[in-house]
Amino acid sequence: MEAKEQDVSLGANKFPERQPIGTAAQSQDGGKDYQEPPPPPLFEPSELTSWSFYRAGIAEFVATFLFLYITILTVFGVVRADSKCKTVGIQGIAWAFGGMIFALVYCTAGISGGHINPAVTFGLFLARKLSLTRALFYMVMQCLGAICGAGVVKGFEGKTLYAQKNGGANFVNPGYTKGDGLGAEIVGTFVLVYTVFSATDAKRSARDSHVPILAPLPIGFAVFLVHLATIPITGTGINPARSLGAAIIFNKDLGWDDHWIFWVGPFIGAALAALYHQVVIRAIPFKSK
């Protein structure tokens, strides 16, 4: 009987009724099972002699190429039909963008990190997750991949039809101001990059083993939801490479008049997301060394 009481007491102590929550749980460092990775140097010349550096850039090029190819073709399948009821519609376009991001992040995350978006790369650079050398290389490869992807779509659809359907280019739709478009791009990119930070957080990855496996899912779903919300406003950019590739291949005033919005908006949104995650969510600047 006495031994039984000891077992009950031990169980009560091992599994206390009140568990720490919120900031109290975050402050318990005794059970810390992860280490904050050291930030990379701003410039890393040794990367330029590493095959893994160029392999990662090639992965970003191919992923962005496939992203533009599938998504712009989906857009054309909708806009060329006489009735959207005969096509996948706006929801299908949103699924194409979100689904491709889910698949491509899953495929390339282990090679390059699966950015596929200069705004994501910019946000991660601001958070000191990669060097300036790698960030610039990624952005160049992403833009080149997007241009090639849009170019292949133009080859399939033909020059005349491609021009008639605006080439899948981003612009602020009638009824909305440039300020509306800029705001939509800032908030939409904030949602995406904040999701990227949360889904790939080192702390969560260490304590929840399922997080790295599922990381592409919330990222793709965030892209899907943002497209549902902002396709009527700007066609949804939130990816400067996507907007640049379509604009260059389309090469009409309509594609260039508002183009600055699809660089300034995503970069502001990415910067705000990086600031929010690093300072507010993770409180990294306030942690003791």
Short mmCIF file of N, CA, C and O in Angstrom, two decimals, residues 10-63:
data_model
loop_
_atom_site.label_atom_id
_atom_site.label_comp_id
_atom_site.label_asym_id
_atom_site.label_seq_id
_atom_site.Cartn_x
_atom_site.Cartn_y
_atom_site.Cartn_z
N LEU A 10 4.68 10.13 -7.11
CA LEU A 10 5.65 10.33 -8.18
C LEU A 10 4.96 10.77 -9.46
O LEU A 10 5.40 11.68 -10.15
N GLY A 11 3.83 10.13 -9.76
CA GLY A 11 3.07 10.50 -10.96
C GLY A 11 2.56 11.92 -10.89
O GLY A 11 2.59 12.66 -11.86
N ALA A 12 2.11 12.34 -9.73
CA ALA A 12 1.61 13.70 -9.56
C ALA A 12 2.72 14.72 -9.76
O ALA A 12 2.50 15.80 -10.31
N ASN A 13 3.92 14.38 -9.28
CA ASN A 13 5.03 15.31 -9.45
C ASN A 13 5.55 15.33 -10.88
O ASN A 13 6.01 16.36 -11.38
N LYS A 14 5.50 14.16 -11.52
CA LYS A 14 6.01 14.08 -12.89
C LYS A 14 5.09 14.78 -13.88
O LYS A 14 5.53 15.35 -14.88
N PHE A 15 3.80 14.73 -13.60
CA PHE A 15 2.82 15.35 -14.50
C PHE A 15 1.98 16.35 -13.72
O PHE A 15 0.85 16.09 -13.34
N PRO A 16 2.56 17.50 -13.43
CA PRO A 16 1.83 18.48 -12.63
C PRO A 16 0.59 18.98 -13.38
O PRO A 16 0.56 19.02 -14.60
N GLU A 17 -0.41 19.34 -12.60
CA GLU A 17 -1.68 19.75 -13.19
C GLU A 17 -1.52 21.07 -13.95
O GLU A 17 -2.12 21.27 -15.00
N ARG A 18 -0.72 21.97 -13.43
CA ARG A 18 -0.55 23.29 -14.05
C ARG A 18 0.74 23.31 -14.86
O ARG A 18 1.82 23.16 -14.30
N GLN A 19 0.61 23.47 -16.14
CA GLN A 19 1.76 23.54 -17.02
C GLN A 19 2.03 25.00 -17.38
O GLN A 19 1.10 25.79 -17.52
N PRO A 20 3.30 25.38 -17.52
CA PRO A 20 3.60 26.77 -17.89
C PRO A 20 3.09 27.06 -19.29
O PRO A 20 3.17 26.23 -20.19
N ILE A 21 2.53 28.23 -19.46
CA ILE A 21 2.03 28.65 -20.77
C ILE A 21 2.58 30.02 -21.11
O ILE A 21 3.11 30.73 -20.25
N GLY A 22 2.44 30.41 -22.37
CA GLY A 22 2.83 31.75 -22.79
C GLY A 22 4.30 32.03 -22.55
O GLY A 22 5.18 31.19 -22.77
N THR A 23 4.57 33.23 -22.03
CA THR A 23 5.96 33.65 -21.80
C THR A 23 6.63 32.81 -20.73
O THR A 23 7.84 32.65 -20.72
N ALA A 24 5.83 32.26 -19.81
CA ALA A 24 6.42 31.41 -18.76
C ALA A 24 7.03 30.16 -19.37
O ALA A 24 8.10 29.72 -18.97
N ALA A 25 6.35 29.60 -20.35
CA ALA A 25 6.88 28.41 -21.01
C ALA A 25 8.12 28.75 -21.83
O ALA A 25 9.07 27.98 -21.88
N GLN A 26 8.11 29.92 -22.45
CA GLN A 26 9.24 30.31 -23.29
C GLN A 26 10.49 30.58 -22.47
O GLN A 26 11.61 30.44 -22.95
N SER A 27 10.31 30.96 -21.23
CA SER A 27 11.46 31.34 -20.41
C SER A 27 12.14 30.14 -19.77
O SER A 27 13.16 30.30 -19.11
N GLN A 28 11.58 28.95 -19.92
CA GLN A 28 12.19 27.77 -19.31
C GLN A 28 13.29 27.25 -20.22
O GLN A 28 13.04 26.54 -21.19
N ASP A 29 14.51 27.58 -19.90
CA ASP A 29 15.63 27.21 -20.74
C ASP A 29 16.28 25.90 -20.31
O ASP A 29 17.17 25.39 -20.99
N GLY A 30 15.82 25.38 -19.13
CA GLY A 30 16.46 24.18 -18.65
C GLY A 30 16.28 23.01 -19.60
O GLY A 30 17.15 22.17 -19.75
N GLY A 31 15.10 22.95 -20.25
CA GLY A 31 14.84 21.85 -21.16
C GLY A 31 15.11 22.21 -22.60
O GLY A 31 14.55 21.61 -23.51
N LYS A 32 15.93 23.17 -22.84
CA LYS A 32 16.20 23.64 -24.20
C LYS A 32 16.87 22.54 -25.02
O LYS A 32 17.92 22.03 -24.64
N ASP A 33 16.21 22.14 -26.11
CA ASP A 33 16.73 21.04 -26.90
C ASP A 33 17.10 21.47 -28.31
O ASP A 33 17.10 20.68 -29.23
N TYR A 34 17.39 22.72 -28.49
CA TYR A 34 17.80 23.23 -29.78
C TYR A 34 18.82 24.34 -29.55
O TYR A 34 18.96 24.85 -28.44
N GLN A 35 19.52 24.69 -30.58
CA GLN A 35 20.48 25.79 -30.50
C GLN A 35 20.22 26.74 -31.65
O GLN A 35 20.01 26.31 -32.78
N GLU A 36 20.23 28.02 -31.33
CA GLU A 36 20.04 29.03 -32.36
C GLU A 36 21.24 28.99 -33.31
O GLU A 36 22.38 29.13 -32.88
N PRO A 37 21.01 28.75 -34.60
CA PRO A 37 22.16 28.68 -35.52
C PRO A 37 22.83 30.04 -35.63
O PRO A 37 22.17 31.08 -35.65
N PRO A 38 24.15 30.08 -35.65
CA PRO A 38 24.85 31.36 -35.76
C PRO A 38 24.57 32.02 -37.11
O PRO A 38 24.45 31.32 -38.13
N PRO A 39 24.41 33.33 -37.15
CA PRO A 39 24.14 34.00 -38.43
C PRO A 39 25.34 33.89 -39.36
O PRO A 39 26.48 33.97 -38.92
N PRO A 40 25.10 33.72 -40.64
CA PRO A 40 26.22 33.65 -41.59
C PRO A 40 26.85 35.02 -41.77
O PRO A 40 26.20 36.05 -41.50
N PRO A 41 28.07 35.10 -42.22
CA PRO A 41 28.69 36.41 -42.48
C PRO A 41 27.97 37.11 -43.61
O PRO A 41 27.33 36.47 -44.46
N LEU A 42 28.07 38.42 -43.62
CA LEU A 42 27.39 39.20 -44.66
C LEU A 42 27.89 38.81 -46.04
O LEU A 42 27.10 38.58 -46.97
N PHE A 43 29.19 38.74 -46.18
CA PHE A 43 29.80 38.29 -47.43
C PHE A 43 30.52 36.98 -47.18
O PHE A 43 31.26 36.86 -46.21
N GLU A 44 30.32 36.01 -48.04
CA GLU A 44 30.94 34.71 -47.89
C GLU A 44 31.64 34.33 -49.20
O GLU A 44 31.08 33.59 -50.02
N PRO A 45 32.86 34.84 -49.44
CA PRO A 45 33.54 34.56 -50.72
C PRO A 45 33.77 33.07 -50.96
O PRO A 45 33.78 32.63 -52.11
N SER A 46 33.94 32.29 -49.89
CA SER A 46 34.20 30.86 -50.07
C SER A 46 33.02 30.14 -50.73
O SER A 46 33.20 29.07 -51.33
N GLU A 47 31.83 30.70 -50.63
CA GLU A 47 30.66 30.08 -51.27
C GLU A 47 30.82 30.00 -52.78
O GLU A 47 30.29 29.09 -53.42
N LEU A 48 31.54 30.97 -53.33
CA LEU A 48 31.67 31.05 -54.78
C LEU A 48 32.49 29.89 -55.35
O LEU A 48 32.49 29.67 -56.57
N THR A 49 33.20 29.18 -54.50
CA THR A 49 33.99 28.03 -54.96
C THR A 49 33.35 26.69 -54.57
O THR A 49 33.95 25.64 -54.75
N SER A 50 32.13 26.75 -54.06
CA SER A 50 31.44 25.54 -53.60
C SER A 50 30.37 25.12 -54.60
O SER A 50 29.56 25.94 -55.05
N TRP A 51 30.37 23.83 -54.96
CA TRP A 51 29.36 23.32 -55.88
C TRP A 51 27.96 23.40 -55.29
O TRP A 51 26.99 23.64 -56.00
N SER A 52 27.84 23.22 -53.97
CA SER A 52 26.52 23.29 -53.33
C SER A 52 25.88 24.66 -53.51
O SER A 52 24.65 24.77 -53.59
N PHE A 53 26.71 25.70 -53.58
CA PHE A 53 26.21 27.06 -53.80
C PHE A 53 25.54 27.16 -55.17
O PHE A 53 24.40 27.65 -55.30
N TYR A 54 26.20 26.67 -56.20
CA TYR A 54 25.65 26.74 -57.55
C TYR A 54 24.51 25.74 -57.74
O TYR A 54 23.55 26.01 -58.47
N ARG A 55 24.59 24.61 -57.08
CA ARG A 55 23.50 23.64 -57.14
C ARG A 55 22.21 24.24 -56.57
O ARG A 55 21.12 24.05 -57.13
N ALA A 56 22.36 24.98 -55.47
CA ALA A 56 21.20 25.63 -54.87
C ALA A 56 20.62 26.68 -55.81
O ALA A 56 19.39 26.81 -55.94
N GLY A 57 21.48 27.44 -56.48
CA GLY A 57 21.00 28.43 -57.44
C GLY A 57 20.27 27.79 -58.61
O GLY A 57 19.23 28.29 -59.07
N ILE A 58 20.79 26.67 -59.10
CA ILE A 58 20.13 25.96 -60.19
C ILE A 58 18.77 25.45 -59.74
O ILE A 58 17.78 25.50 -60.49
N ALA A 59 18.69 24.97 -58.50
CA ALA A 59 17.41 24.50 -57.96
C ALA A 59 16.39 25.63 -57.91
O ALA A 59 15.21 25.44 -58.22
N GLU A 60 16.84 26.82 -57.52
CA GLU A 60 15.94 27.97 -57.50
C GLU A 60 15.49 28.35 -58.92
O GLU A 60 14.32 28.69 -59.14
N PHE A 61 16.40 28.27 -59.87
CA PHE A 61 16.06 28.57 -61.27
C PHE A 61 14.99 27.60 -61.79
O PHE A 61 13.97 28.01 -62.34
N VAL A 62 15.23 26.31 -61.60
CA VAL A 62 14.30 25.30 -62.12
C VAL A 62 12.95 25.41 -61.42
O VAL A 62 11.89 25.33 -62.06
N ALA A 63 12.96 25.60 -60.11
CA ALA A 63 11.70 25.69 -59.37
C ALA A 63 10.88 26.90 -59.82
O ALA A 63 9.66 26.79 -60.01
#
